[in-house]
mmCIF file of C-alpha atoms in Angstrom:
data_model
loop_
_atom_site.group_PDB
_atom_site.id
_atom_site.type_symbol
_atom_site.label_atom_id
_atom_site.label_comp_id
_atom_site.label_asym_id
_atom_site.label_seq_id
_atom_site.Cartn_x
_atom_site.Cartn_y
_atom_site.Cartn_z
ATOM 1 C CA MET F 16 54.564 133.590 50.924
ATOM 2 C CA ALA F 17 54.281 137.223 53.026
ATOM 3 C CA GLU F 18 53.530 136.050 56.435
ATOM 4 C CA TYR F 19 52.271 132.617 57.207
ATOM 5 C CA ARG F 20 48.544 132.489 58.937
ATOM 6 C CA SER F 21 46.976 130.038 60.575
ATOM 7 C CA THR F 22 44.513 129.048 57.690
ATOM 8 C CA ASP F 23 47.728 127.998 55.447
ATOM 9 C CA ARG F 24 48.420 124.598 54.722
ATOM 10 C CA LEU F 25 51.310 124.112 56.794
ATOM 11 C CA ARG F 26 53.137 121.824 54.056
ATOM 12 C CA ASP F 27 53.025 124.954 51.779
ATOM 13 C CA ALA F 28 54.640 126.965 54.318
ATOM 14 C CA ILE F 29 57.533 124.764 54.627
ATOM 15 C CA ASP F 30 57.864 124.684 51.005
ATOM 16 C CA ASP F 31 58.437 128.403 51.070
ATOM 17 C CA ASN F 32 60.687 128.286 53.640
ATOM 18 C CA ASN F 33 62.791 125.120 54.780
ATOM 19 C CA LEU F 34 63.645 126.455 58.368
ATOM 20 C CA LEU F 35 60.501 125.753 59.233
ATOM 21 C CA LEU F 36 61.455 122.422 59.866
ATOM 22 C CA LEU F 37 63.722 123.439 62.579
ATOM 23 C CA VAL F 38 60.359 124.840 64.065
ATOM 24 C CA ILE F 39 58.173 122.267 63.579
ATOM 25 C CA SER F 40 60.456 119.913 65.188
ATOM 26 C CA ARG F 41 61.013 122.129 68.491
ATOM 27 C CA PHE F 42 57.153 122.403 68.596
ATOM 28 C CA SER F 43 57.260 118.582 68.763
ATOM 29 C CA VAL F 44 55.118 118.157 65.488
ATOM 30 C CA PRO F 45 55.345 115.008 63.740
ATOM 31 C CA PHE F 46 55.228 114.420 60.134
ATOM 32 C CA GLY F 47 52.147 112.830 58.021
ATOM 33 C CA PHE F 48 50.362 116.406 58.517
ATOM 34 C CA GLY F 49 48.887 116.255 54.844
ATOM 35 C CA ASP F 50 47.062 119.032 53.782
ATOM 36 C CA SER F 51 46.099 120.410 57.603
ATOM 37 C CA THR F 52 46.415 124.087 57.793
ATOM 38 C CA ILE F 53 48.505 125.235 60.491
ATOM 39 C CA ALA F 54 45.784 125.914 62.877
ATOM 40 C CA GLU F 55 44.356 122.235 62.792
ATOM 41 C CA VAL F 56 48.204 121.200 62.732
ATOM 42 C CA CYS F 57 48.391 123.357 66.542
ATOM 43 C CA GLU F 58 45.335 121.639 67.707
ATOM 44 C CA GLU F 59 45.792 118.272 66.993
ATOM 45 C CA ASN F 60 49.469 118.895 68.948
ATOM 46 C CA ASP F 61 48.258 120.935 71.500
ATOM 47 C CA ILE F 62 50.524 123.740 70.037
ATOM 48 C CA ASP F 63 49.358 127.370 70.930
ATOM 49 C CA CYS F 64 48.820 128.936 67.574
ATOM 50 C CA PRO F 65 49.730 132.502 67.744
ATOM 51 C CA THR F 66 53.282 131.370 69.786
ATOM 52 C CA PHE F 67 53.837 128.855 66.705
ATOM 53 C CA LEU F 68 53.004 131.721 63.965
ATOM 54 C CA ALA F 69 54.975 134.398 65.771
ATOM 55 C CA VAL F 70 57.906 131.606 65.571
ATOM 56 C CA ALA F 71 57.187 130.741 62.369
ATOM 57 C CA ASN F 72 57.177 134.322 61.143
ATOM 58 C CA LEU F 73 60.090 135.202 63.132
ATOM 59 C CA VAL F 74 62.479 133.033 61.722
ATOM 60 C CA CYS F 75 61.742 133.230 58.431
ATOM 61 C CA SER F 76 62.157 137.091 58.580
ATOM 62 C CA LYS F 77 58.268 137.774 58.066
ATOM 63 C CA ALA F 78 56.095 140.081 60.216
ATOM 64 C CA ALA F 79 56.066 138.539 63.980
ATOM 65 C CA ALA F 80 55.062 141.338 66.450
ATOM 66 C CA SER F 81 51.141 141.117 65.903
ATOM 67 C CA TYR F 82 50.789 137.595 67.853
ATOM 68 C CA GLU F 83 50.518 137.362 71.631
ATOM 69 C CA VAL F 84 52.659 134.265 72.607
ATOM 70 C CA SER F 85 52.203 132.239 75.700
ATOM 71 C CA PRO F 86 55.317 132.187 77.679
ATOM 72 C CA ASP F 87 54.678 128.430 78.801
ATOM 73 C CA SER F 88 54.607 127.171 75.157
ATOM 74 C CA LEU F 89 57.297 129.140 73.691
ATOM 75 C CA MET F 90 59.234 127.368 77.031
ATOM 76 C CA GLY F 91 58.469 124.503 75.321
ATOM 77 C CA TYR F 92 59.924 125.363 72.195
ATOM 78 C CA LEU F 93 63.241 126.590 73.601
ATOM 79 C CA LYS F 94 63.543 123.684 75.710
ATOM 80 C CA LYS F 95 63.789 121.560 72.538
ATOM 81 C CA ALA F 96 65.767 124.008 70.768
ATOM 82 C CA HIS F 97 68.423 123.841 73.711
ATOM 83 C CA SER F 98 68.488 119.756 73.622
ATOM 84 C CA TYR F 99 68.888 120.204 69.514
ATOM 85 C CA PHE F 100 71.857 122.360 70.315
ATOM 86 C CA LEU F 101 73.594 120.525 72.920
ATOM 87 C CA ASP F 102 72.556 116.436 72.347
ATOM 88 C CA PHE F 103 72.328 116.683 68.422
ATOM 89 C CA ASN F 104 73.923 119.360 66.733
ATOM 90 C CA LEU F 105 77.163 120.723 68.229
ATOM 91 C CA PRO F 106 77.961 116.643 69.078
ATOM 92 C CA LEU F 107 77.657 115.886 65.060
ATOM 93 C CA ILE F 108 79.943 118.795 64.202
ATOM 94 C CA ARG F 109 82.770 117.720 66.496
ATOM 95 C CA ARG F 110 82.879 114.262 65.334
ATOM 96 C CA LYS F 111 82.963 115.842 61.668
ATOM 97 C CA LEU F 112 85.424 118.198 62.343
ATOM 98 C CA ILE F 113 87.928 115.343 64.175
ATOM 99 C CA ASP F 114 86.927 113.649 61.082
ATOM 100 C CA ALA F 115 88.310 116.541 59.061
ATOM 101 C CA VAL F 116 91.518 117.574 61.189
ATOM 102 C CA ASN F 117 92.630 114.084 61.411
ATOM 103 C CA ASN F 118 93.230 114.120 57.765
ATOM 104 C CA SER F 119 95.760 116.874 58.244
ATOM 105 C CA SER F 120 99.406 116.734 58.910
ATOM 106 C CA ILE F 121 99.260 119.445 60.864
ATOM 107 C CA ASP F 122 98.596 117.216 64.449
ATOM 108 C CA ASP F 123 99.084 120.553 67.177
ATOM 109 C CA VAL F 124 96.827 122.452 65.317
ATOM 110 C CA ALA F 125 94.331 119.657 64.911
ATOM 111 C CA PHE F 126 94.313 119.312 68.777
ATOM 112 C CA LEU F 127 94.065 122.795 69.276
ATOM 113 C CA MET F 128 90.941 123.273 66.953
ATOM 114 C CA ILE F 129 89.513 120.158 68.788
ATOM 115 C CA LYS F 130 89.756 121.654 72.162
ATOM 116 C CA TYR F 131 88.867 125.353 71.443
ATOM 117 C CA PHE F 132 85.616 123.444 70.175
ATOM 118 C CA ASP F 133 85.274 121.791 73.483
ATOM 119 C CA ASP F 134 85.338 124.350 75.468
ATOM 120 C CA TYR F 135 83.147 126.306 73.517
ATOM 121 C CA VAL F 136 80.674 123.937 73.616
ATOM 122 C CA ILE F 137 80.924 123.961 77.547
ATOM 123 C CA GLU F 138 80.153 127.655 77.844
ATOM 124 C CA VAL F 139 77.225 126.878 75.423
ATOM 125 C CA ARG F 140 76.049 124.185 77.622
ATOM 126 C CA ARG F 141 76.530 126.595 80.962
ATOM 127 C CA HIS F 142 74.468 129.393 79.413
ATOM 128 C CA MET F 143 71.488 127.162 78.175
ATOM 129 C CA GLU F 144 71.063 125.147 81.591
ATOM 130 C CA TYR F 145 71.105 128.437 83.328
ATOM 131 C CA GLU F 146 68.186 129.420 81.073
ATOM 132 C CA ASN F 147 66.672 125.966 81.300
ATOM 133 C CA GLU F 148 67.109 126.107 85.294
ATOM 134 C CA THR F 149 67.273 129.763 86.532
ATOM 135 C CA LEU F 150 65.302 131.448 83.745
ATOM 136 C CA PHE F 151 62.408 129.276 82.732
ATOM 137 C CA GLY F 152 61.826 128.730 86.892
ATOM 138 C CA TYR F 153 61.792 132.150 87.311
ATOM 139 C CA ILE F 154 58.674 131.937 84.093
ATOM 140 C CA SER F 155 56.873 129.562 85.555
ATOM 141 C CA GLN F 156 56.977 131.346 88.704
ATOM 142 C CA LEU F 157 55.263 134.348 87.083
ATOM 143 C CA ILE F 158 52.727 132.347 85.372
ATOM 144 C CA ALA F 159 51.666 130.526 88.884
ATOM 145 C CA GLY F 160 51.412 134.086 90.086
ATOM 146 C CA ASN F 161 54.856 134.625 91.840
ATOM 147 C CA ARG F 162 57.772 136.952 91.083
ATOM 148 C CA ASN F 163 61.186 136.077 92.458
ATOM 149 C CA THR F 164 62.703 139.692 93.332
ATOM 150 C CA ASP F 165 66.160 138.583 92.865
ATOM 151 C CA PHE F 166 65.695 138.031 89.517
ATOM 152 C CA SER F 167 64.029 140.017 86.359
ATOM 153 C CA ILE F 168 63.679 139.500 82.814
ATOM 154 C CA GLU F 169 65.865 142.935 82.468
ATOM 155 C CA GLU F 170 68.897 141.601 83.929
ATOM 156 C CA TYR F 171 68.675 138.527 82.102
ATOM 157 C CA SER F 172 68.314 140.502 78.706
ATOM 158 C CA ALA F 173 71.241 142.992 79.601
ATOM 159 C CA THR F 174 73.760 139.966 79.133
ATOM 160 C CA HIS F 175 72.267 137.958 76.659
ATOM 161 C CA THR F 176 73.825 136.766 73.776
ATOM 162 C CA ASP F 177 73.293 134.555 71.001
ATOM 163 C CA MET F 178 76.777 132.034 71.912
ATOM 164 C CA GLY F 179 77.741 132.472 68.217
ATOM 165 C CA ASP F 180 80.971 134.982 68.218
ATOM 166 C CA ARG F 181 83.390 131.855 69.076
ATOM 167 C CA LEU F 182 81.848 129.557 66.746
ATOM 168 C CA ASN F 183 82.020 132.456 63.878
ATOM 169 C CA GLU F 184 85.916 133.002 65.158
ATOM 170 C CA LEU F 185 86.485 129.348 64.616
ATOM 171 C CA LYS F 186 85.244 129.238 61.134
ATOM 172 C CA ASP F 187 87.296 132.294 60.541
ATOM 173 C CA ILE F 188 90.594 131.028 61.476
ATOM 174 C CA ILE F 189 90.052 127.733 59.455
ATOM 175 C CA ILE F 190 89.060 129.565 56.359
ATOM 176 C CA ARG F 191 91.600 132.365 56.457
ATOM 177 C CA HIS F 192 94.902 130.231 58.184
ATOM 178 C CA TYR F 193 94.330 126.646 57.916
ATOM 179 C CA ARG F 194 95.513 125.271 54.447
ATOM 180 C CA GLN F 195 94.116 122.366 53.616
ATOM 181 C CA LYS F 196 93.463 121.244 49.802
ATOM 182 C CA ASP F 197 90.726 118.731 48.477
ATOM 183 C CA ASN F 198 89.272 118.043 52.390
ATOM 184 C CA TYR F 199 85.384 117.795 51.487
ATOM 185 C CA THR F 200 84.979 116.845 55.565
ATOM 186 C CA LEU F 201 86.200 119.987 56.198
ATOM 187 C CA ASN F 202 83.938 121.758 53.865
ATOM 188 C CA SER F 203 80.795 119.780 54.925
ATOM 189 C CA VAL F 204 82.148 120.775 58.987
ATOM 190 C CA LEU F 205 82.724 124.274 57.934
ATOM 191 C CA TYR F 206 79.058 124.632 56.489
ATOM 192 C CA ASP F 207 77.321 122.892 59.490
ATOM 193 C CA ILE F 208 79.499 125.550 61.305
ATOM 194 C CA ILE F 209 77.759 128.370 59.400
ATOM 195 C CA ASN F 210 74.236 126.879 59.596
ATOM 196 C CA CYS F 211 74.796 126.497 63.608
ATOM 197 C CA GLN F 212 75.954 130.024 63.868
ATOM 198 C CA ALA F 213 72.513 131.300 62.127
ATOM 199 C CA ASP F 214 70.717 129.280 64.054
ATOM 200 C CA LEU F 215 72.095 130.430 67.368
ATOM 201 C CA VAL F 216 71.719 133.847 66.200
ATOM 202 C CA SER F 217 67.844 132.950 64.897
ATOM 203 C CA HIS F 218 67.185 131.355 68.523
ATOM 204 C CA CYS F 219 68.674 134.360 70.063
ATOM 205 C CA MET F 220 66.159 136.424 67.953
ATOM 206 C CA VAL F 221 62.978 134.125 69.545
ATOM 207 C CA GLU F 222 64.372 135.068 73.098
ATOM 208 C CA ASN F 223 64.582 138.986 72.772
ATOM 209 C CA LYS F 224 61.857 139.647 70.339
ATOM 210 C CA LEU F 225 59.436 136.960 71.519
ATOM 211 C CA LEU F 226 60.248 135.233 74.973
ATOM 212 C CA VAL F 227 61.703 139.046 76.986
ATOM 213 C CA PRO F 228 58.353 140.842 76.020
ATOM 214 C CA ALA F 229 56.129 138.198 76.799
ATOM 215 C CA VAL F 230 57.689 137.944 80.365
ATOM 216 C CA LYS F 231 57.914 141.945 80.965
ATOM 217 C CA LYS F 232 53.983 141.463 80.536
ATOM 218 C CA LEU F 233 53.858 138.760 82.964
ATOM 219 C CA GLU F 234 55.774 141.148 85.452
ATOM 220 C CA GLN F 235 53.676 144.041 84.612
ATOM 221 C CA ASN F 236 50.677 142.254 85.560
ATOM 222 C CA ILE F 237 52.257 141.500 89.094
ATOM 223 C CA VAL F 238 53.949 144.831 89.975
ATOM 224 C CA ALA F 239 51.490 146.983 87.371
ATOM 225 C CA LYS F 240 54.544 148.771 86.402
ATOM 226 C CA ALA F 241 55.621 149.313 82.714
ATOM 227 C CA SER F 242 58.839 148.272 81.160
ATOM 228 C CA ALA F 243 60.355 149.261 77.982
ATOM 229 C CA VAL F 244 61.156 146.229 75.452
ATOM 230 C CA PRO F 245 65.208 146.289 74.439
ATOM 231 C CA ALA F 246 66.143 146.800 71.401
ATOM 232 C CA VAL F 247 68.119 144.191 69.829
ATOM 233 C CA HIS F 248 71.115 145.554 68.426
ATOM 234 C CA GLU F 249 73.018 143.498 65.410
ATOM 235 C CA LYS F 250 76.777 143.199 66.029
ATOM 236 C CA SER F 251 78.816 144.576 62.636
ATOM 237 C CA VAL F 252 81.323 141.967 61.194
ATOM 238 C CA ASP F 253 84.607 143.139 60.554
ATOM 239 C CA LEU F 254 87.329 140.499 59.128
ATOM 240 C CA GLY F 255 89.806 143.030 59.646
ATOM 241 C CA LYS F 256 93.223 143.193 58.557
ATOM 242 C CA SER F 257 95.336 140.110 57.178
ATOM 243 C CA PRO F 258 98.298 138.532 59.493
ATOM 244 C CA GLU F 259 100.703 140.314 57.550
ATOM 245 C CA SER F 260 99.804 143.410 58.731
ATOM 246 C CA LEU F 261 100.853 142.566 62.033
ATOM 247 C CA SER F 262 103.876 144.388 63.604
ATOM 248 C CA GLU F 263 107.379 142.407 64.942
ATOM 249 C CA ARG F 264 106.229 143.699 68.677
ATOM 250 C CA GLU F 265 102.387 142.459 67.967
ATOM 251 C CA LYS F 266 103.566 139.162 66.975
ATOM 252 C CA GLU F 267 105.711 138.884 70.581
ATOM 253 C CA VAL F 268 102.447 139.864 72.097
ATOM 254 C CA ILE F 269 100.657 137.536 70.215
ATOM 255 C CA VAL F 270 103.665 134.593 71.578
ATOM 256 C CA CYS F 271 103.242 135.919 75.094
ATOM 257 C CA VAL F 272 99.324 135.432 74.944
ATOM 258 C CA ALA F 273 98.955 132.063 73.381
ATOM 259 C CA LYS F 274 101.752 130.946 76.378
ATOM 260 C CA GLY F 275 98.956 132.169 78.607
ATOM 261 C CA LYS F 276 101.339 134.834 80.146
ATOM 262 C CA SER F 277 99.126 137.684 81.624
ATOM 263 C CA ASN F 278 98.941 141.776 80.631
ATOM 264 C CA LYS F 279 101.714 142.435 83.481
ATOM 265 C CA GLU F 280 103.884 138.978 82.865
ATOM 266 C CA ILE F 281 103.917 140.500 79.242
ATOM 267 C CA ALA F 282 104.659 143.935 80.165
ATOM 268 C CA ASP F 283 107.583 142.711 82.105
ATOM 269 C CA GLU F 284 108.843 139.961 79.687
ATOM 270 C CA LEU F 285 108.751 142.850 76.728
ATOM 271 C CA CYS F 286 109.738 145.787 79.120
ATOM 272 C CA LEU F 287 106.615 147.794 78.363
ATOM 273 C CA SER F 288 103.655 149.596 80.280
ATOM 274 C CA ILE F 289 100.588 147.527 81.025
ATOM 275 C CA ASN F 290 98.924 150.057 78.961
ATOM 276 C CA THR F 291 101.103 149.601 75.958
ATOM 277 C CA VAL F 292 100.041 145.823 76.191
ATOM 278 C CA THR F 293 96.839 146.411 76.487
ATOM 279 C CA THR F 294 97.104 148.503 73.338
ATOM 280 C CA HIS F 295 98.818 145.857 71.429
ATOM 281 C CA ARG F 296 96.115 143.357 72.716
ATOM 282 C CA ARG F 297 93.350 145.702 71.445
ATOM 283 C CA ASN F 298 94.849 145.964 67.952
ATOM 284 C CA ILE F 299 95.719 142.428 67.571
ATOM 285 C CA ALA F 300 91.777 141.773 68.181
ATOM 286 C CA SER F 301 91.044 144.102 65.706
ATOM 287 C CA LYS F 302 93.256 142.996 62.604
ATOM 288 C CA LEU F 303 92.513 139.460 63.496
ATOM 289 C CA GLN F 304 89.102 139.248 64.809
ATOM 290 C CA ILE F 305 90.263 136.730 67.435
ATOM 291 C CA HIS F 306 89.875 137.744 70.762
ATOM 292 C CA SER F 307 90.427 134.467 72.547
ATOM 293 C CA GLN F 308 94.028 133.375 74.249
ATOM 294 C CA SER F 309 92.886 129.728 72.488
ATOM 295 C CA GLY F 310 92.125 131.531 69.373
ATOM 296 C CA LEU F 311 95.132 132.962 69.537
ATOM 297 C CA ALA F 312 97.421 130.046 69.917
ATOM 298 C CA ILE F 313 95.779 128.414 67.042
ATOM 299 C CA PHE F 314 96.669 131.396 64.729
ATOM 300 C CA ALA F 315 100.286 131.253 66.313
ATOM 301 C CA ILE F 316 100.823 127.544 65.298
ATOM 302 C CA ILE F 317 99.522 128.102 62.224
ATOM 303 C CA HIS F 318 101.443 131.012 61.335
ATOM 304 C CA HIS F 319 104.756 129.290 62.988
ATOM 305 C CA LEU F 320 104.899 131.853 65.579
ATOM 306 C CA ILE F 321 105.344 129.486 68.518
ATOM 307 C CA ASP F 322 105.693 125.641 69.266
ATOM 308 C CA ILE F 323 102.560 123.479 70.807
ATOM 309 C CA LYS F 324 105.178 122.583 73.694
ATOM 310 C CA ASP F 325 105.397 126.723 74.828
ATOM 311 C CA ILE F 326 101.523 127.181 74.838
ATOM 312 C CA LYS F 327 100.008 126.902 78.306
ATOM 313 C CA LEU F 328 96.744 124.749 77.722
ATOM 314 C CA GLN F 329 93.870 126.534 80.336
#
């Protein structure tokens, strides 16, 4: 289907792309809609049909720019998506990850992987709770005709991310460095992690391409001032070089980082300047595509650069 329209049967659209199952769930559409059209389903469930079509087409990589979305209806969709990630999908991935790494003989790495994932979930929860309370509260005020001048959608969009980088980093660490044969549970959780990351990227696109412009129009109506819609820049993925390309000095820096040392402490211990340490860390991140202390700690354990008893957990 080139583009979903209000006259299309909803079940035909789902047959065309199963990603719509997530969309109808987040719009609280129950199953059992038979041969009803998208317009009929939206009317029956009190959903703004243009907003539904905009989200459905965007998520499924079809044209979505021509629809006038309702910020209020879109907020309801996004809140349900947040609940899906925080209350269902991420806890499910955690349970499967525990089962997968518990089958491993490398207990130290298993512990660090679970801690890495837990730290990541804390970041996601903080991000989404901020949106639920601060961003959506601001939008609700705009809908009511009031504007809090201490906040703006431009300020939000300037720092908005899809929260998928650390999840992708964990996936890459497992795939590239964690040797486990015949671990079907690990394969399954990797599949879930990949799908979750893609879902987070799609979720971010809905916020950036639909919510942000809609809120800017609300702001324009109140302050009578036009604002440009920010472009969404997609980050290219560079898997970098293999760990074998690390120099001995870079390995020493990794060990220091895994121990929780600051750049100054690393410089003092290795008799280097802070600028040199910073350069080493930048090169390490470029080669391994691992940027966090916890990620480098897992890498160091797997490659026998350090023992877990020497790692300072933050």
